[in-house]
Coordinates of C-alpha atoms in Angstrom, one line a residue:
X24 CA -12.9 -24.5 -32.4
X25 CA -13.4 -20.9 -31.1
X26 CA -15.1 -20.3 -27.8
X27 CA -16.8 -17.0 -27.3
X28 CA -15.8 -15.6 -23.9
X29 CA -18.2 -12.6 -23.9
X30 CA -21.6 -14.4 -23.9
X31 CA -23.2 -12.5 -21.1
X32 CA -24.9 -9.2 -21.4
X33 CA -21.5 -7.6 -21.8
X34 CA -21.3 -4.7 -24.2
X35 CA -18.8 -2.0 -24.8
X36 CA -20.6 0.0 -22.0
X37 CA -19.7 -2.6 -19.4
X38 CA -16.2 -3.4 -20.5
X39 CA -13.7 -2.0 -18.0
X40 CA -16.1 -2.5 -15.2
X41 CA -16.7 -5.4 -12.8
X42 CA -19.6 -6.5 -15.1
X43 CA -17.0 -7.6 -17.7
X44 CA -15.7 -11.1 -17.1
X45 CA -12.3 -10.3 -18.8
X46 CA -11.8 -7.2 -16.6
X47 CA -12.6 -9.2 -13.4
X48 CA -10.0 -11.8 -14.5
X49 CA -7.3 -9.0 -14.9
X50 CA -7.1 -9.4 -18.7
X51 CA -8.0 -7.2 -21.7
X52 CA -10.9 -8.3 -23.9
X53 CA -9.7 -10.6 -26.7
X54 CA -10.6 -9.4 -30.2
X55 CA -10.9 -13.0 -31.4
X56 CA -13.1 -14.2 -28.5
X57 CA -15.1 -11.2 -27.1
X58 CA -17.5 -10.6 -29.9
X59 CA -20.3 -8.7 -28.3
X60 CA -18.2 -5.8 -27.1
X61 CA -16.4 -5.5 -30.5
X62 CA -12.9 -5.5 -29.0
X63 CA -11.5 -5.9 -32.5
X64 CA -12.8 -2.5 -33.5
X65 CA -12.5 -0.7 -30.2
X66 CA -10.6 2.4 -31.6
X67 CA -14.0 3.9 -32.4
X68 CA -15.7 6.2 -29.9
X69 CA -18.0 4.1 -27.6
X70 CA -16.0 0.9 -28.3
X71 CA -14.7 -1.6 -25.8
X72 CA -13.1 0.2 -22.8
X73 CA -11.1 -2.9 -21.8
X74 CA -8.6 -3.2 -24.8
X75 CA -6.7 0.1 -24.6
X76 CA -3.2 -1.4 -24.1
X77 CA -3.4 -3.7 -27.2
X78 CA -4.8 -0.8 -29.3
X79 CA -2.2 1.6 -27.9
X80 CA -4.8 4.2 -26.8
X81 CA -2.4 6.3 -24.8
X82 CA -3.2 9.8 -23.7
X83 CA -1.2 12.8 -25.0
X84 CA 0.9 14.8 -22.7
X85 CA 4.0 17.0 -22.2
X86 CA 6.9 16.9 -19.9
X87 CA 7.8 20.0 -17.9
X88 CA 9.7 20.9 -14.8
X89 CA 7.6 20.4 -11.8
X90 CA 7.7 20.6 -8.0
X91 CA 9.1 17.0 -7.9
X92 CA 11.6 17.2 -10.8
X93 CA 10.2 16.5 -14.3
X94 CA 6.5 15.9 -14.5
X95 CA 4.1 14.5 -17.1
X96 CA 1.1 16.8 -17.7
X97 CA -1.9 15.7 -19.7
X98 CA -2.8 17.5 -22.9
X99 CA -6.3 16.1 -22.8
X100 CA -8.9 15.3 -20.1
X101 CA -9.3 11.7 -19.1
X102 CA -12.0 9.7 -17.4
X103 CA -11.5 7.4 -14.4
X104 CA -10.3 4.0 -15.7
X105 CA -8.8 5.4 -18.9
X106 CA -5.3 4.2 -19.9
X107 CA -2.7 7.0 -19.6
X108 CA 0.2 5.0 -20.9
X109 CA 1.9 1.6 -20.8
X110 CA 4.8 1.1 -18.4
X111 CA 7.6 -0.4 -20.6
X112 CA 11.0 -1.6 -19.5
X113 CA 13.4 -4.5 -19.8
X114 CA 11.9 -7.9 -18.9
X115 CA 14.6 -9.4 -16.7
X116 CA 15.2 -12.6 -14.7
X117 CA 15.0 -12.5 -10.9
X118 CA 18.8 -13.1 -10.7
X119 CA 19.4 -9.9 -12.6
X120 CA 17.3 -7.9 -10.2
X121 CA 19.6 -9.1 -7.4
X122 CA 22.6 -7.7 -9.3
X123 CA 20.9 -4.3 -9.6
X124 CA 20.1 -4.1 -5.8
X125 CA 23.4 -2.4 -4.9
X126 CA 22.6 0.4 -7.5
X127 CA 19.1 0.8 -6.2
X128 CA 20.3 0.9 -2.6
X129 CA 22.9 3.5 -3.4
X130 CA 20.5 5.7 -5.4
X131 CA 17.7 4.9 -2.9
X132 CA 15.3 4.6 -5.8
X133 CA 13.5 1.5 -7.2
X134 CA 11.4 1.5 -10.4
X135 CA 11.0 -2.2 -10.9
X136 CA 7.6 -3.9 -10.9
X137 CA 7.4 -7.6 -10.2
X138 CA 5.1 -9.0 -12.9
X139 CA 2.2 -11.3 -11.9
X140 CA -1.4 -11.4 -12.9
X141 CA -2.8 -9.3 -10.0
X142 CA -0.1 -6.8 -8.9
X143 CA -1.4 -3.3 -8.3
X144 CA 0.7 -0.3 -7.1
X145 CA -1.0 1.3 -4.2
X146 CA -2.0 4.9 -5.0
X147 CA -1.4 7.3 -2.1
X148 CA -3.2 10.5 -1.1
X149 CA -1.6 12.5 -4.0
X150 CA -1.6 9.7 -6.7
X151 CA -4.2 10.1 -9.5
X152 CA -3.1 7.0 -11.4
X153 CA -2.3 3.4 -10.6
X154 CA -0.3 0.7 -12.3
X155 CA -2.2 -2.6 -13.1
X156 CA -0.8 -5.7 -14.7
X157 CA -3.2 -7.0 -17.4
X158 CA -3.0 -10.1 -19.5
X159 CA -3.0 -8.8 -23.1
X160 CA -3.2 -11.4 -25.9
X161 CA -1.3 -13.9 -23.7
X162 CA 1.4 -11.4 -22.4
X163 CA 1.6 -9.7 -19.0
X164 CA 1.8 -5.9 -19.6
X165 CA 1.6 -3.0 -17.2
X166 CA -0.8 -0.1 -17.8
X167 CA -1.0 3.2 -16.0
X168 CA -4.7 4.0 -15.5
X169 CA -6.5 7.0 -14.1
X170 CA -8.1 6.4 -10.7
X171 CA -10.3 9.5 -11.0
X172 CA -11.2 12.0 -13.7
X173 CA -8.1 14.2 -14.6
X174 CA -8.3 17.5 -16.4
X175 CA -6.1 18.7 -19.2
X176 CA -3.0 20.4 -17.9
X177 CA -3.0 18.4 -14.7
X178 CA 0.2 16.6 -13.6
X179 CA 0.1 12.8 -13.4
X180 CA 1.2 11.3 -10.1
X181 CA 2.0 7.6 -9.5
X182 CA 2.7 6.4 -6.0
X183 CA 5.6 3.9 -6.2
X184 CA 4.9 2.7 -2.6
X185 CA 6.7 3.3 0.7
X186 CA 9.9 1.5 -0.3
X187 CA 10.5 3.5 -3.5
X188 CA 13.0 5.8 -1.6
X189 CA 14.6 2.9 0.2
X190 CA 15.3 -0.5 -1.3
X191 CA 13.6 -2.9 -3.7
X192 CA 10.1 -3.8 -2.7
X193 CA 9.2 -7.4 -3.4
X194 CA 5.5 -7.9 -4.0
X195 CA 4.1 -11.4 -4.5
X196 CA 0.4 -11.7 -4.9
X197 CA -1.0 -15.2 -5.0

């Protein structure tokens, strides 16, 4: 028996906002359960705004030298809340992260995110995107989302947090 999740007055216009029950629960709309927002066909203009990771609606961009090394510059304008890209890496056990600590300490860099259902990277004063963990069709995945409107040609900045230049930052959200 299939249960429809999206039975309230949720439409594609409210998906990706706090009026969407899926968005509030830190998950993307399910194409099998969220029928009113048409998450299954959300690649069309005006479709569900809370299913971008599963439909791979990444933004186009180019990599150039920047003030901070190599930078990612958008080739198109984006709206606040739009998915820029998915953060993809190896899914590793906690024991493996401990073996990588000496390398992170030596290089004084740490790029690992600890997966859980509500983790959010804190965007600093310069950041224009944030990382959010979303439950997508039963899997935890990390999306990089715009925190404000960003124009074409603008560089994307993600704040990795205060411990990025030190050692691994453990974040546990309960």
